[in-house]
mmCIF file of C-alpha atoms in Angstrom:
data_model
loop_
_atom_site.group_PDB
_atom_site.id
_atom_site.type_symbol
_atom_site.label_atom_id
_atom_site.label_comp_id
_atom_site.label_asym_id
_atom_site.label_seq_id
_atom_site.Cartn_x
_atom_site.Cartn_y
_atom_site.Cartn_z
ATOM 1 C CA UNK A 1 -51.807 33.268 -12.720
ATOM 2 C CA UNK A 2 -48.974 31.458 -10.852
ATOM 3 C CA UNK A 3 -51.527 29.679 -8.661
ATOM 4 C CA UNK A 4 -53.454 28.674 -11.732
ATOM 5 C CA UNK A 5 -50.274 27.452 -13.422
ATOM 6 C CA UNK A 6 -49.361 25.329 -10.409
ATOM 7 C CA UNK A 7 -52.864 24.000 -10.207
ATOM 8 C CA UNK A 8 -52.620 23.051 -13.860
ATOM 9 C CA UNK A 9 -49.593 20.818 -13.241
ATOM 10 C CA UNK A 10 -50.346 17.138 -13.192
ATOM 11 C CA UNK A 11 -49.231 14.850 -10.406
ATOM 12 C CA UNK A 12 -46.790 13.158 -12.800
ATOM 13 C CA UNK A 13 -45.126 16.479 -13.650
ATOM 14 C CA UNK A 14 -44.651 17.316 -9.975
ATOM 15 C CA UNK A 15 -43.176 13.877 -9.293
ATOM 16 C CA UNK A 16 -40.793 14.199 -12.239
ATOM 17 C CA UNK A 17 -39.528 17.560 -10.948
ATOM 18 C CA UNK A 18 -38.985 16.114 -7.488
ATOM 19 C CA UNK A 19 -37.207 13.123 -8.966
ATOM 20 C CA UNK A 20 -34.991 15.453 -10.999
ATOM 21 C CA UNK A 21 -34.031 17.398 -7.851
ATOM 22 C CA UNK A 22 -33.193 14.183 -6.004
ATOM 23 C CA UNK A 23 -31.102 12.935 -8.923
ATOM 24 C CA UNK A 24 -29.180 16.229 -9.015
ATOM 25 C CA UNK A 25 -28.490 16.014 -5.280
ATOM 26 C CA UNK A 26 -27.292 12.412 -5.700
ATOM 27 C CA UNK A 27 -24.888 13.416 -8.498
ATOM 28 C CA UNK A 28 -23.555 16.332 -6.427
ATOM 29 C CA UNK A 29 -23.112 14.042 -3.432
ATOM 30 C CA UNK A 30 -21.253 11.454 -5.502
ATOM 31 C CA UNK A 31 -19.024 14.156 -6.955
ATOM 32 C CA UNK A 32 -18.205 15.461 -3.484
ATOM 33 C CA UNK A 33 -17.369 11.940 -2.262
ATOM 34 C CA UNK A 34 -15.112 11.261 -5.255
ATOM 35 C CA UNK A 35 -13.388 14.604 -4.735
ATOM 36 C CA UNK A 36 -12.829 13.852 -1.062
ATOM 37 C CA UNK A 37 -11.381 10.411 -1.845
ATOM 38 C CA UNK A 38 -9.124 12.002 -4.449
ATOM 39 C CA UNK A 39 -7.661 14.501 -1.995
ATOM 40 C CA UNK A 40 -7.762 12.182 1.021
ATOM 41 C CA UNK A 41 -7.313 8.546 -0.092
ATOM 42 C CA UNK A 42 -8.219 5.794 2.414
ATOM 43 C CA UNK A 43 -5.507 5.270 4.986
ATOM 44 C CA UNK A 44 -3.844 1.869 4.924
ATOM 45 C CA UNK A 45 -1.741 -0.002 7.416
ATOM 46 C CA UNK A 46 -3.197 1.546 10.562
ATOM 47 C CA UNK A 47 -1.203 3.928 12.755
ATOM 48 C CA UNK A 48 2.322 4.783 11.579
ATOM 49 C CA UNK A 49 4.999 2.958 13.565
ATOM 50 C CA UNK A 50 6.696 6.112 14.841
ATOM 51 C CA UNK A 51 3.370 7.361 16.230
ATOM 52 C CA UNK A 52 2.896 4.296 18.431
ATOM 53 C CA UNK A 53 3.714 4.472 22.156
ATOM 54 C CA UNK A 54 7.080 2.935 23.170
ATOM 55 C CA UNK A 55 5.547 -0.272 24.532
ATOM 56 C CA UNK A 56 3.576 -0.856 21.342
ATOM 57 C CA UNK A 57 6.693 -0.204 19.252
ATOM 58 C CA UNK A 58 8.594 -2.764 21.336
ATOM 59 C CA UNK A 59 5.885 -5.368 20.786
ATOM 60 C CA UNK A 60 5.700 -4.665 17.064
ATOM 61 C CA UNK A 61 9.484 -4.992 16.748
ATOM 62 C CA UNK A 62 9.344 -8.344 18.539
ATOM 63 C CA UNK A 63 6.710 -9.605 16.087
ATOM 64 C CA UNK A 64 8.685 -8.287 13.126
ATOM 65 C CA UNK A 65 11.839 -9.941 14.480
ATOM 66 C CA UNK A 66 10.147 -13.342 14.124
ATOM 67 C CA UNK A 67 9.810 -12.677 10.405
ATOM 68 C CA UNK A 68 13.425 -11.485 10.217
ATOM 69 C CA UNK A 69 14.573 -14.717 11.873
ATOM 70 C CA UNK A 70 12.570 -16.810 9.414
ATOM 71 C CA UNK A 71 14.188 -14.961 6.493
ATOM 72 C CA UNK A 72 17.617 -15.397 8.051
ATOM 73 C CA UNK A 73 17.035 -19.167 8.340
ATOM 74 C CA UNK A 74 16.328 -19.289 4.611
ATOM 75 C CA UNK A 75 19.458 -17.231 3.915
ATOM 76 C CA UNK A 76 21.611 -19.579 6.028
ATOM 77 C CA UNK A 77 20.208 -22.640 4.264
ATOM 78 C CA UNK A 78 20.883 -21.003 0.901
ATOM 79 C CA UNK A 79 24.435 -20.167 1.911
ATOM 80 C CA UNK A 80 25.040 -23.799 2.918
ATOM 81 C CA UNK A 81 23.543 -24.923 -0.418
ATOM 82 C CA UNK A 82 21.073 -27.173 1.395
ATOM 83 C CA UNK A 83 18.565 -26.921 -1.475
ATOM 84 C CA UNK A 84 15.283 -27.202 0.390
ATOM 85 C CA UNK A 85 11.807 -25.703 0.093
ATOM 86 C CA UNK A 86 10.689 -22.809 2.275
ATOM 87 C CA UNK A 87 7.583 -20.758 2.964
ATOM 88 C CA UNK A 88 7.582 -17.295 4.516
ATOM 89 C CA UNK A 89 4.409 -15.723 5.879
ATOM 90 C CA UNK A 90 4.319 -12.007 6.701
ATOM 91 C CA UNK A 91 1.434 -10.148 8.288
ATOM 92 C CA UNK A 92 0.520 -6.598 7.397
ATOM 93 C CA UNK A 93 1.756 -5.394 10.808
ATOM 94 C CA UNK A 94 5.117 -7.150 10.397
ATOM 95 C CA UNK A 95 5.626 -5.579 6.989
ATOM 96 C CA UNK A 96 4.653 -2.155 8.288
ATOM 97 C CA UNK A 97 7.140 -2.410 11.128
ATOM 98 C CA UNK A 98 9.993 -3.545 8.894
ATOM 99 C CA UNK A 99 9.357 -0.975 6.171
ATOM 100 C CA UNK A 100 8.781 1.936 8.544
ATOM 101 C CA UNK A 101 11.612 1.027 10.885
ATOM 102 C CA UNK A 102 14.272 -0.105 8.396
ATOM 103 C CA UNK A 103 13.540 0.828 4.793
ATOM 104 C CA UNK A 104 15.988 3.397 3.437
ATOM 105 C CA UNK A 105 14.226 5.777 1.078
ATOM 106 C CA UNK A 106 16.993 8.144 -0.013
ATOM 107 C CA UNK A 107 16.372 7.107 -3.642
ATOM 108 C CA UNK A 108 12.717 8.009 -3.311
ATOM 109 C CA UNK A 109 12.132 10.186 -0.216
ATOM 110 C CA UNK A 110 8.864 9.124 1.349
ATOM 111 C CA UNK A 111 8.036 9.249 5.046
ATOM 112 C CA UNK A 112 5.273 8.009 7.341
ATOM 113 C CA UNK A 113 5.292 4.858 5.255
ATOM 114 C CA UNK A 114 2.399 2.417 5.592
ATOM 115 C CA UNK A 115 1.542 -0.739 3.690
ATOM 116 C CA UNK A 116 -1.775 -2.469 3.140
ATOM 117 C CA UNK A 117 -2.407 -5.992 1.846
ATOM 118 C CA UNK A 118 -5.551 -6.947 -0.039
ATOM 119 C CA UNK A 119 -6.135 -9.878 -2.405
ATOM 120 C CA UNK A 120 -3.591 -9.560 -5.215
ATOM 121 C CA UNK A 121 -2.613 -5.990 -4.334
ATOM 122 C CA UNK A 122 0.033 -4.259 -2.263
ATOM 123 C CA UNK A 123 -0.762 -0.652 -1.363
ATOM 124 C CA UNK A 124 1.895 1.687 -0.014
ATOM 125 C CA UNK A 125 1.092 5.118 1.365
ATOM 126 C CA UNK A 126 3.246 7.892 2.707
ATOM 127 C CA UNK A 127 4.022 11.592 2.522
ATOM 128 C CA UNK A 128 6.303 13.200 -0.064
ATOM 129 C CA UNK A 129 7.431 16.734 -0.760
ATOM 130 C CA UNK A 130 6.228 17.839 -4.177
ATOM 131 C CA UNK A 131 7.000 21.325 -5.443
ATOM 132 C CA UNK A 132 7.489 22.556 -1.895
ATOM 133 C CA UNK A 133 4.322 21.000 -0.459
ATOM 134 C CA UNK A 134 3.837 17.876 1.646
ATOM 135 C CA UNK A 135 1.274 15.719 -0.151
ATOM 136 C CA UNK A 136 -0.040 12.174 0.382
ATOM 137 C CA UNK A 137 1.347 9.589 -2.010
ATOM 138 C CA UNK A 138 -0.425 6.304 -2.750
ATOM 139 C CA UNK A 139 1.181 3.451 -4.666
ATOM 140 C CA UNK A 140 -0.682 0.358 -5.762
ATOM 141 C CA UNK A 141 0.830 -2.660 -7.409
ATOM 142 C CA UNK A 142 1.410 -6.381 -7.380
ATOM 143 C CA UNK A 143 4.071 -8.584 -5.851
ATOM 144 C CA UNK A 144 5.107 -11.510 -7.989
ATOM 145 C CA UNK A 145 7.859 -14.067 -8.543
ATOM 146 C CA UNK A 146 9.829 -13.407 -11.712
ATOM 147 C CA UNK A 147 12.970 -15.311 -12.663
ATOM 148 C CA UNK A 148 13.314 -16.505 -9.084
ATOM 149 C CA UNK A 149 13.122 -13.018 -7.567
ATOM 150 C CA UNK A 150 10.526 -11.046 -5.624
ATOM 151 C CA UNK A 151 9.310 -8.241 -7.886
ATOM 152 C CA UNK A 152 7.104 -5.261 -7.063
ATOM 153 C CA UNK A 153 5.354 -3.794 -10.085
ATOM 154 C CA UNK A 154 3.556 -0.486 -9.578
ATOM 155 C CA UNK A 155 0.212 -0.152 -11.337
ATOM 156 C CA UNK A 156 -0.389 3.415 -10.163
ATOM 157 C CA UNK A 157 1.297 6.188 -8.210
ATOM 158 C CA UNK A 158 -0.796 9.173 -7.219
ATOM 159 C CA UNK A 159 -0.027 12.397 -5.393
ATOM 160 C CA UNK A 160 -3.111 13.766 -3.650
ATOM 161 C CA UNK A 161 -5.153 11.501 -5.919
ATOM 162 C CA UNK A 162 -3.574 12.800 -9.155
ATOM 163 C CA UNK A 163 -1.150 10.848 -11.392
ATOM 164 C CA UNK A 164 2.485 11.407 -10.432
ATOM 165 C CA UNK A 165 5.316 12.092 -12.928
ATOM 166 C CA UNK A 166 6.473 8.894 -14.628
ATOM 167 C CA UNK A 167 10.020 9.363 -13.293
ATOM 168 C CA UNK A 168 8.642 9.203 -9.751
ATOM 169 C CA UNK A 169 6.950 5.906 -10.512
ATOM 170 C CA UNK A 170 10.220 4.358 -11.704
ATOM 171 C CA UNK A 171 12.156 5.590 -8.649
ATOM 172 C CA UNK A 172 9.461 4.416 -6.220
ATOM 173 C CA UNK A 173 9.219 0.990 -7.833
ATOM 174 C CA UNK A 174 12.982 0.519 -7.657
ATOM 175 C CA UNK A 175 13.360 1.744 -4.053
ATOM 176 C CA UNK A 176 10.443 -0.208 -2.612
ATOM 177 C CA UNK A 177 11.208 -3.298 -4.691
ATOM 178 C CA UNK A 178 14.791 -3.353 -3.418
ATOM 179 C CA UNK A 179 13.588 -2.876 0.153
ATOM 180 C CA UNK A 180 11.148 -5.772 -0.093
ATOM 181 C CA UNK A 181 13.723 -8.084 -1.683
ATOM 182 C CA UNK A 182 16.216 -7.254 1.032
ATOM 183 C CA UNK A 183 13.647 -7.842 3.777
ATOM 184 C CA UNK A 184 11.966 -10.946 2.326
ATOM 185 C CA UNK A 185 14.141 -12.329 -0.460
ATOM 186 C CA UNK A 186 16.171 -14.756 1.636
ATOM 187 C CA UNK A 187 19.488 -13.978 -0.035
ATOM 188 C CA UNK A 188 20.984 -14.421 -3.480
ATOM 189 C CA UNK A 189 20.780 -18.223 -3.407
ATOM 190 C CA UNK A 190 17.083 -18.390 -2.568
ATOM 191 C CA UNK A 191 14.699 -18.836 -5.480
ATOM 192 C CA UNK A 192 11.205 -17.329 -5.137
ATOM 193 C CA UNK A 193 8.633 -19.506 -6.911
ATOM 194 C CA UNK A 194 5.291 -18.023 -5.841
ATOM 195 C CA UNK A 195 3.842 -14.995 -4.072
ATOM 196 C CA UNK A 196 0.298 -14.878 -2.718
ATOM 197 C CA UNK A 197 -1.135 -11.616 -1.395
ATOM 198 C CA UNK A 198 -4.265 -11.974 0.718
ATOM 199 C CA UNK A 199 -6.164 -9.672 3.028
ATOM 200 C CA UNK A 200 -3.660 -8.706 5.713
ATOM 201 C CA UNK A 201 -1.198 -11.485 4.825
ATOM 202 C CA UNK A 202 1.596 -12.232 2.357
ATOM 203 C CA UNK A 203 2.941 -15.739 1.637
ATOM 204 C CA UNK A 204 6.182 -16.357 -0.256
ATOM 205 C CA UNK A 205 7.260 -19.844 -1.298
ATOM 206 C CA UNK A 206 10.479 -20.976 -2.916
ATOM 207 C CA UNK A 207 13.553 -23.124 -2.689
ATOM 208 C CA UNK A 208 17.163 -22.577 -1.735
ATOM 209 C CA UNK A 209 19.647 -23.379 -4.504
#
């Protein structure tokens, strides 16, 4: 009877069953991929600074120092009230070195900090302790110029791919925003007029006042 039943199936019915199986496998595969990305978000910013060999750390610090010197020039001009335009360009590697090597995160404890730059978006990743467990944290937001200052606004903060408590978002935004202003703001008398985030590069333009 089973043989007869199979023989009675049309070619279209067999194809539809096969198509249904393939569709189910595709949905399961997509679900697995989404789940993996949720638990293990894409790594940004390359290798963490502290994991680099000493020679590579030395080279990265030298590159980051060039950016520091450019910011210091703006700060000196602002202090002298020279009132002139400036443009600061920071690469993703320079930002990673400065943030990982210098950013103080007591207000929002996050380690193994990394930053990624893509058009219009700043992504920060690191590791935080949440309810006794070390979990990956991913922050995404935008850098902008507001009232003459460099401002970091977080669009999302996730822990292991899940939304973090709102209080964490506020603390992270404040801590990272302050760190970026200190590293790139050029001092109190420097006005930030525009911020452009591109792939692997950040450009800040303004004027000393």
